[in-house]
Coordinates of C-alpha atoms and ligand atoms in Angstrom, one line a residue:
M29 CA -37.9 4.5 -5.8
E30 CA -35.4 4.6 -3.4
L31 CA -35.1 8.8 -1.8
P32 CA -31.6 10.1 -3.3
F33 CA -29.5 11.5 -0.3
A34 CA -29.7 14.5 0.5
E35 CA -27.9 17.4 3.2
S36 CA -28.8 16.9 7.1
W37 CA -29.5 20.6 7.5
K38 CA -30.8 23.4 5.9
I39 CA -29.9 26.7 5.2
K40 CA -31.0 29.6 7.8
M41 CA -28.5 32.4 7.0
V42 CA -26.4 33.1 2.9
E43 CA -23.6 35.3 2.0
A44 CA -23.1 36.4 -1.5
I45 CA -20.7 35.4 -4.0
R46 CA -20.0 37.2 -7.2
K47 CA -19.3 36.2 -10.3
S48 CA -16.7 37.5 -12.5
T49 CA -15.3 37.5 -16.0
R50 CA -12.3 36.1 -17.6
E51 CA -11.1 39.8 -18.2
E52 CA -11.1 40.7 -14.7
R53 CA -9.5 37.4 -13.8
E54 CA -6.6 38.0 -15.9
E55 CA -5.9 41.4 -14.5
W56 CA -6.7 40.6 -11.3
I57 CA -4.3 37.8 -11.1
K58 CA -1.5 39.9 -12.8
K59 CA -1.3 42.2 -9.8
A60 CA -1.7 39.3 -7.6
H61 CA 1.5 38.1 -10.0
Y62 CA 0.3 35.0 -10.5
N63 CA -0.5 34.0 -7.0
V64 CA -3.7 32.7 -5.6
F65 CA -3.0 34.1 -1.8
Q66 CA -2.1 37.2 -3.0
L67 CA -6.3 37.9 -4.4
T68 CA -9.0 39.2 -2.3
S69 CA -11.5 37.5 -1.2
D70 CA -14.1 39.4 -3.5
Q71 CA -11.9 38.5 -6.2
V72 CA -13.0 34.7 -6.2
Y73 CA -16.5 32.8 -6.9
I74 CA -15.6 29.1 -5.3
D75 CA -12.8 29.1 -2.3
L76 CA -11.6 26.1 -2.3
I77 CA -7.8 27.2 -0.8
T78 CA -8.5 25.7 2.7
D79 CA -11.4 24.0 4.9
S80 CA -9.4 25.0 7.6
G81 CA -11.8 27.7 9.8
T82 CA -14.2 28.2 6.8
G83 CA -17.1 26.2 7.6
A84 CA -20.2 27.3 8.2
M85 CA -21.5 27.2 12.1
S86 CA -24.6 26.5 13.0
D87 CA -28.0 27.9 14.4
Q88 CA -26.9 26.2 17.5
Q89 CA -23.3 27.5 17.4
W90 CA -24.5 31.3 17.1
A91 CA -27.1 30.6 20.0
A92 CA -24.0 29.7 22.1
M93 CA -21.7 32.1 21.1
M94 CA -23.9 35.2 22.9
V95 CA -24.2 33.2 26.1
G96 CA -20.2 32.9 26.4
D97 CA -18.5 33.9 29.0
E98 CA -15.4 36.0 28.4
S99 CA -14.2 35.6 32.4
Y100 CA -10.5 36.3 32.7
A101 CA -11.0 33.1 34.7
G102 CA -12.6 30.1 35.6
A103 CA -15.3 30.8 32.5
S104 CA -18.4 28.9 32.2
S105 CA -17.4 28.4 28.4
F106 CA -14.4 27.1 29.3
F107 CA -16.2 24.0 31.6
N108 CA -18.8 24.0 29.1
L109 CA -15.7 23.6 26.4
K110 CA -13.9 20.6 28.9
A111 CA -16.6 18.8 29.6
M112 CA -17.3 17.8 26.2
I113 CA -14.0 17.2 25.2
K114 CA -14.0 14.9 28.0
Q115 CA -17.2 13.1 26.8
I116 CA -15.9 12.9 23.6
T117 CA -12.3 11.8 24.1
G118 CA -11.9 10.9 28.0
F119 CA -9.5 13.6 28.4
D120 CA -9.1 15.0 31.8
Y121 CA -7.0 17.8 31.2
V122 CA -7.8 20.4 28.3
I123 CA -5.2 23.7 27.6
P124 CA -7.4 26.4 24.8
T125 CA -5.5 27.9 22.4
H126 CA -5.6 29.9 19.5
Q127 CA -5.1 27.7 16.6
G128 CA -3.6 24.0 16.3
R129 CA -0.1 25.1 16.1
A130 CA -0.1 26.5 19.2
A131 CA -1.0 23.7 20.8
E132 CA 1.6 22.3 19.0
N133 CA 4.2 25.3 20.2
V134 CA 2.9 24.9 24.2
L135 CA 3.0 20.9 24.3
F136 CA 6.0 20.8 22.6
S137 CA 7.7 23.1 24.6
Y138 CA 7.8 21.3 26.8
L139 CA 8.2 17.4 25.0
V140 CA 10.3 18.2 22.6
H141 CA 14.4 19.4 23.1
E142 CA 17.2 18.7 21.0
G143 CA 18.4 15.9 19.0
D144 CA 15.1 14.3 20.6
V145 CA 13.3 11.8 17.0
I146 CA 9.8 12.2 17.2
P147 CA 8.3 8.8 14.8
G148 CA 4.7 9.5 12.8
N149 CA 2.6 9.5 10.0
S150 CA 3.2 12.4 7.3
H151 CA 4.0 15.0 10.5
F152 CA 1.8 17.9 9.3
D153 CA 3.8 20.8 8.7
T154 CA 3.5 23.4 11.6
T155 CA 3.9 20.3 13.5
K156 CA 7.8 19.7 12.1
G157 CA 8.0 23.0 11.5
H158 CA 8.0 22.7 15.9
I159 CA 10.0 20.1 15.9
E160 CA 12.4 20.8 13.6
G161 CA 12.7 24.5 15.1
R162 CA 13.5 22.7 18.0
K163 CA 16.1 20.7 16.5
A164 CA 14.8 17.1 16.8
I165 CA 14.2 15.0 13.4
A166 CA 10.3 14.4 12.6
L167 CA 10.8 10.7 10.9
D168 CA 7.7 9.8 8.7
C169 CA 7.1 5.9 9.1
T170 CA 3.6 6.4 6.9
I171 CA 3.5 3.2 4.7
D172 CA 5.1 3.2 1.4
E173 CA 1.7 2.8 -0.4
A174 CA 0.3 6.0 0.3
K175 CA 2.9 7.5 -2.7
D176 CA 1.4 5.8 -5.1
T177 CA -1.5 8.4 -6.2
Q178 CA -3.7 5.2 -8.5
L179 CA -3.6 2.9 -5.8
E180 CA -7.2 2.3 -3.7
L181 CA -6.8 1.8 0.0
P182 CA -9.6 2.2 2.5
F183 CA -6.2 3.0 5.1
K184 CA -3.7 4.9 3.1
G185 CA -3.0 6.9 5.9
N186 CA -1.9 3.9 8.3
V187 CA 1.6 4.0 10.2
D188 CA 4.2 1.4 8.7
I189 CA 4.7 -0.7 11.6
K190 CA 7.8 -2.7 10.9
K191 CA 9.5 1.3 10.1
L192 CA 8.2 2.3 13.8
E193 CA 9.4 -0.7 15.8
D194 CA 12.5 -0.1 13.5
A195 CA 12.4 4.1 14.6
L196 CA 11.5 2.8 18.5
I197 CA 15.0 -0.1 18.9
K198 CA 17.1 2.2 16.7
Y199 CA 16.3 5.7 18.6
A200 CA 14.9 4.4 21.9
D201 CA 15.8 7.1 24.8
R202 CA 15.7 9.9 21.8
I203 CA 11.8 9.3 21.3
P204 CA 9.6 11.2 23.7
F205 CA 6.7 10.4 22.1
I206 CA 4.9 8.5 18.7
I207 CA 2.6 10.8 16.5
V208 CA 0.0 10.5 14.6
T209 CA -2.0 12.5 12.6
I210 CA -6.2 11.4 11.7
T211 CA -6.7 12.0 9.4
N212 CA -3.6 12.0 7.8
N213 CA -4.0 15.2 5.7
T214 CA -0.2 15.1 3.8
A215 CA -0.7 11.7 2.5
G216 CA -4.4 13.5 0.8
G217 CA -6.7 13.2 4.0
Q218 CA -6.4 9.3 4.0
P219 CA -7.6 7.5 7.2
V220 CA -5.4 5.9 10.0
S221 CA -7.8 2.4 10.5
M222 CA -8.5 1.6 14.8
Q223 CA -6.5 -1.6 13.7
N224 CA -3.5 0.3 13.0
M225 CA -3.9 2.3 16.6
K226 CA -4.3 -0.8 18.0
D227 CA -1.4 -1.4 16.1
I228 CA 0.5 1.6 17.4
R229 CA -0.6 1.1 20.6
C230 CA 0.4 -2.3 21.3
L231 CA 4.2 -1.2 20.0
A232 CA 4.5 1.7 22.4
D233 CA 3.6 -0.4 25.4
K234 CA 6.4 -2.6 24.4
Y235 CA 8.5 0.8 24.1
N236 CA 7.3 2.7 26.8
K237 CA 6.4 5.4 24.6
P238 CA 3.1 7.8 24.7
V239 CA 0.9 8.5 21.7
L240 CA -0.2 12.0 20.3
F241 CA -3.1 12.4 18.5
D242 CA -2.8 15.4 15.9
S243 CA -6.6 15.4 15.7
A244 CA -7.4 17.8 13.5
R245 CA -10.2 15.5 11.4
F246 CA -10.6 13.5 13.9
A247 CA -14.5 13.2 13.2
E248 CA -13.8 12.1 9.7
N249 CA -11.3 9.7 10.7
A250 CA -14.3 8.1 12.9
Y251 CA -16.5 8.1 9.6
F252 CA -14.2 6.3 7.3
I253 CA -13.8 3.2 10.2
K254 CA -17.5 3.1 10.6
T255 CA -18.0 3.2 6.6
R256 CA -14.8 1.1 5.0
E257 CA -13.8 -1.2 8.8
E258 CA -16.0 -4.0 9.7
A259 CA -16.4 -4.3 13.3
Y260 CA -17.0 -0.6 13.3
K261 CA -20.6 -0.6 10.6
D262 CA -22.7 -0.7 13.8
K263 CA -21.1 1.7 16.4
T264 CA -21.8 5.6 16.1
I265 CA -19.3 8.2 15.9
K266 CA -19.3 9.4 19.1
E267 CA -18.2 5.3 19.8
I268 CA -15.4 5.5 17.2
S269 CA -13.7 8.5 18.9
R270 CA -14.0 7.4 22.2
E271 CA -12.1 4.3 21.4
M272 CA -9.7 5.9 19.4
F273 CA -9.1 8.4 21.5
D274 CA -8.7 5.7 24.5
L275 CA -5.8 4.4 22.4
A276 CA -3.7 8.0 22.8
D277 CA -2.3 9.5 26.0
G278 CA -3.2 13.2 24.7
M279 CA -4.2 14.9 21.4
T280 CA -3.2 18.5 20.1
M281 CA -6.4 19.7 18.1
S282 CA -6.8 21.9 15.7
A283 CA -10.7 23.4 15.8
K284 CA -11.0 25.0 12.8
K285 CA -11.5 21.9 11.1
D286 CA -13.5 19.1 12.7
G287 CA -14.8 21.8 15.4
I288 CA -16.1 24.1 12.6
V289 CA -15.4 26.8 14.3
N290 CA -12.6 29.5 12.5
M291 CA -10.7 29.6 15.4
G292 CA -9.6 27.7 17.9
G293 CA -7.6 24.7 19.2
F294 CA -6.3 23.2 22.1
I295 CA -4.6 20.3 23.8
A296 CA -6.0 17.9 25.6
T297 CA -4.9 14.5 27.6
R298 CA -4.7 12.3 30.5
K299 CA -1.5 12.1 31.6
E300 CA -1.0 14.6 34.6
E301 CA 2.1 14.9 33.8
W302 CA 1.7 16.6 30.4
Y303 CA -0.3 19.1 31.8
E304 CA 1.5 20.5 34.8
G305 CA 4.0 20.1 32.1
A306 CA 2.4 22.1 29.9
K307 CA 0.6 24.7 31.6
G308 CA 3.3 27.4 31.9
Y309 CA 3.7 27.7 28.5
C310 CA -0.1 28.3 28.1
V311 CA 0.1 31.1 30.2
Q312 CA 3.4 32.6 28.8
Y313 CA 2.6 32.2 24.9
E314 CA -1.7 32.3 25.0
G315 CA -3.2 33.0 28.0
Y316 CA -4.6 32.1 31.3
L317 CA -5.4 28.5 32.2
T318 CA -9.4 28.6 31.4
Y319 CA -9.0 30.4 27.9
G320 CA -5.6 29.9 26.5
G321 CA -6.0 31.7 23.0
M322 CA -9.6 31.6 22.7
N323 CA -12.5 33.7 23.7
G324 CA -15.0 32.5 25.9
R325 CA -17.7 33.0 23.0
D326 CA -15.6 31.2 21.0
M327 CA -15.2 28.1 23.5
N328 CA -18.9 27.8 23.7
A329 CA -19.6 27.3 20.2
L330 CA -16.9 24.9 19.2
A331 CA -17.9 22.4 22.7
I332 CA -21.1 22.8 20.5
G333 CA -18.8 22.3 16.8
L334 CA -17.3 19.0 18.0
D335 CA -20.9 17.5 19.4
E336 CA -23.1 18.4 16.2
N337 CA -19.7 16.7 13.8
T338 CA -19.1 13.9 16.1
E339 CA -23.0 12.7 15.1
F340 CA -22.9 10.2 11.6
D341 CA -25.1 12.6 8.9
N342 CA -23.0 15.7 9.3
L343 CA -20.5 13.8 8.4
E344 CA -22.1 12.1 6.3
T345 CA -22.9 15.2 4.3
R346 CA -19.7 16.6 4.1
I347 CA -17.4 13.1 3.3
R348 CA -20.1 12.1 0.8
Q349 CA -19.9 15.8 -1.1
V350 CA -16.5 15.5 -1.3
A351 CA -17.1 11.9 -2.8
Y352 CA -19.3 13.8 -5.3
L353 CA -16.6 15.8 -6.7
A354 CA -14.5 13.1 -7.4
E355 CA -16.8 11.2 -9.2
R356 CA -17.8 13.9 -11.5
L357 CA -13.9 14.2 -12.0
D358 CA -13.8 10.2 -13.0
E359 CA -16.4 11.2 -15.3
F360 CA -14.4 13.8 -17.1
G361 CA -11.0 11.3 -17.0
I362 CA -9.5 14.1 -14.5
P363 CA -6.2 12.2 -12.3
Y364 CA -6.6 12.8 -8.6
Q365 CA -5.0 11.2 -5.6
R366 CA -7.4 7.7 -4.8
P367 CA -9.6 7.4 -2.9
A368 CA -11.3 10.9 -2.1
G369 CA -9.8 11.5 1.1
G370 CA -11.9 13.2 4.2
H371 CA -10.9 17.2 3.6
A372 CA -9.9 18.1 -0.1
I373 CA -9.4 16.4 -3.3
F374 CA -5.9 16.5 -5.3
V375 CA -5.7 16.7 -8.5
D376 CA -2.2 15.5 -10.8
A377 CA -1.5 18.2 -11.9
P378 CA 2.3 16.4 -14.1
K379 CA -0.7 14.0 -15.5
V380 CA -3.3 16.7 -16.3
L381 CA -0.5 19.3 -17.7
T382 CA 2.0 16.8 -19.9
H383 CA 3.4 19.7 -22.1
V384 CA 4.3 22.1 -19.1
P385 CA 7.8 21.1 -17.8
K386 CA 8.5 20.6 -14.3
E387 CA 10.7 23.4 -14.1
E388 CA 7.4 25.7 -15.1
F389 CA 5.3 24.4 -12.3
P390 CA 2.9 22.7 -13.4
A391 CA 0.4 22.4 -10.5
Q392 CA 0.7 25.9 -9.8
T393 CA -0.1 26.8 -14.0
L394 CA -3.0 24.7 -13.2
T395 CA -4.5 26.6 -10.1
I396 CA -4.2 29.9 -12.0
E397 CA -5.8 27.9 -15.2
L398 CA -8.5 26.7 -13.1
Y399 CA -9.1 30.7 -11.4
L400 CA -8.9 31.7 -14.1
E401 CA -11.5 30.0 -16.1
A402 CA -14.3 30.2 -13.3
G403 CA -12.7 32.2 -10.3
I404 CA -12.3 28.9 -8.7
R405 CA -9.6 29.3 -6.2
G406 CA -7.6 26.1 -5.6
C407 CA -4.0 25.4 -3.6
E408 CA -1.1 23.8 -4.9
I409 CA 0.6 21.3 -3.0
G410 CA 3.7 20.9 -4.9
Y411 CA 6.9 22.5 -6.0
I412 CA 6.4 25.3 -4.8
L413 CA 4.9 24.2 -1.7
A414 CA 8.4 22.7 -1.4
D415 CA 11.0 25.6 -1.0
R416 CA 14.1 24.6 -2.2
D417 CA 16.7 22.3 -1.1
P418 CA 18.7 24.1 2.0
V419 CA 22.4 23.4 0.8
T420 CA 21.9 23.3 -2.6
H421 CA 19.3 25.5 -3.6
E422 CA 17.6 23.7 -6.1
N423 CA 14.1 23.2 -6.4
R424 CA 12.3 20.3 -5.2
F425 CA 11.7 18.0 -7.9
G426 CA 11.5 14.7 -6.2
G427 CA 7.5 14.9 -4.3
I428 CA 3.9 15.6 -5.6
D429 CA 2.6 18.3 -7.5
L430 CA -0.6 18.7 -6.9
L431 CA -3.6 20.7 -7.2
R432 CA -6.1 21.0 -3.6
L433 CA -9.6 21.6 -3.6
A434 CA -10.0 21.6 -0.3
I435 CA -14.3 21.8 0.6
P436 CA -15.2 23.8 3.6
R437 CA -17.2 22.3 5.4
R438 CA -21.6 23.3 5.4
V439 CA -20.7 26.1 3.3
Y440 CA -21.2 25.1 -1.1
T441 CA -24.0 23.2 -2.9
N442 CA -23.2 20.1 -4.9
N443 CA -24.2 22.8 -7.6
H444 CA -21.4 24.7 -6.9
I445 CA -19.0 21.3 -7.1
D446 CA -21.0 20.7 -10.0
V447 CA -19.2 24.1 -11.7
I448 CA -15.7 23.3 -9.5
A449 CA -15.6 20.2 -11.6
V450 CA -17.1 21.2 -15.3
A451 CA -14.7 24.4 -14.8
L452 CA -11.6 21.3 -14.5
K453 CA -13.1 19.4 -17.1
N454 CA -12.7 23.0 -19.6
V455 CA -9.1 23.4 -18.4
F456 CA -9.0 19.5 -18.9
D457 CA -10.1 19.7 -22.5
R458 CA -7.7 21.9 -23.4
R459 CA -4.6 20.9 -21.9
E460 CA -3.3 20.0 -25.1
S461 CA -3.0 23.8 -25.8
I462 CA -1.5 24.7 -22.6
T463 CA 2.8 24.2 -23.2
R464 CA 4.1 26.6 -21.1
G465 CA 4.0 27.5 -16.9
V466 CA 5.2 30.2 -14.8
K467 CA 8.4 31.6 -13.5
I468 CA 9.7 32.6 -10.2
L469 CA 10.6 36.8 -10.2
W470 CA 10.9 37.1 -6.4
E471 CA 10.6 34.0 -3.6
A472 CA 11.1 34.3 0.2
P473 CA 13.2 31.7 1.7
I474 CA 11.3 29.4 3.3
M475 CA 7.5 29.1 3.1
R476 CA 7.7 30.9 -0.4
H477 CA 4.4 29.6 -1.4
F478 CA 2.9 32.4 0.7
T479 CA 4.3 35.5 -1.2
V480 CA 6.3 33.9 -4.3
K481 CA 5.7 36.6 -7.3
L482 CA 5.0 34.6 -10.5
E483 CA 5.3 35.6 -14.2
R484 CA 3.4 33.2 -16.9
L485 CA 5.2 32.3 -19.7
S486 CA 3.7 31.9 -22.9
Ligands
PLP509 C1 -3.9 22.7 9.8 C2 -3.5 21.6 10.9 C3 -2.4 21.7 11.9 C4 -2.5 23.4 12.5 O1 -3.6 23.9 12.8 P1 -4.0 25.7 13.0 O2 -5.1 25.7 13.1 O3 -4.0 25.6 11.4 O4 -3.0 26.1 13.3 C5 -1.8 20.2 12.6 N1 -2.3 19.4 11.9 C6 -3.4 19.0 10.9 C7 -3.3 17.6 10.9 C8 -3.6 19.9 10.4 O5 -4.8 19.7 9.7

């Protein structure tokens, strides 16, 4: 008999989590104004609000923390990190920052100017924010198929090459670089194929534009290339990562994702000009060049995290856990964005809560129901997150309305995944009885989801 699959690690340190009663949760979520961001972590049993900065470090990472070099200038920890980044990406120039958006801020302060156009695949919200905040345009050139939640495609995060070329022709001199997000977070953690990256590079060369990778989940992307793109099945994750980065001029990184650290980020590039242009902003916003926004100990832990998470077994454990949750949901007939992505499952809330009108926010309602059912904290990626139209001030109901279940790295076991799946099934089984959603009592003008106060309708 073939041995079953199991995790590529064992557990050395644990953190207690607590179950609560439904009565307690009713009270807590009411006090939190039905906004899960306002819950305290001890009111949560299984926390799926994000996979960012929530991973478990390894014994090797903790050991490296102890020998972190906290020197202001020239710390060995910086050189450890720089050497690992060079080994994985081939990039010579490294600027450490305190997280991914800080890397965007530092690099874009140099590269992005008013009136610029930056084409790419579904820019992440902070990326978009840093572009639009500079009065430039983030132009989404993702393939149209990404919008169809039920379509199974191996590389649903791809850039539409025709759309990209049209943009390169139309905006020509207004384009400082092309951005490719790996994996495509906004499209549901969907990967970009190596072929697509090669095609992007060809176009970039034809129109003489540099390419920047937003690389938060580059290792998960490499795993999907290995398992879904025939030509790469015998290559290692490190070989594939290197081949990906060979197609780019530089990267921004949120190390809180595939770096498996709780805080950190960096810019890396082969372009001396980018480094020279951006480094002053690092000093201004983050810190001196050999620490940026990071502690020595954190740079050490990140160097090890990057090494560990570009190994197949570690990635396989993770991606298979996300896929396992998807399989359980399939078993119960619960609709989610297909195929399962790298870091999260996105439940299609309007398809579950068919009686809750969109004006009463189905995905937020489902988020609350799942919390009440079992103390599981997901996150609405839907109509509340979409904010209001800046001109009409109407709610934007044009997009998708999803409940995101983000899986932290190396944190929960498949027993926890079973609890999540069954809790969602219980909500799903009584979906016909859920006819009312929530009403907004108070909201901020932008990014309202973090602080919105809601009332539950009945
Ligand atoms: C998380 C993320 C960022 C921003 O990084 P932070 O570390 O949260 O500041 C940028 N791009 C992508 C694709 C991300 O997932």
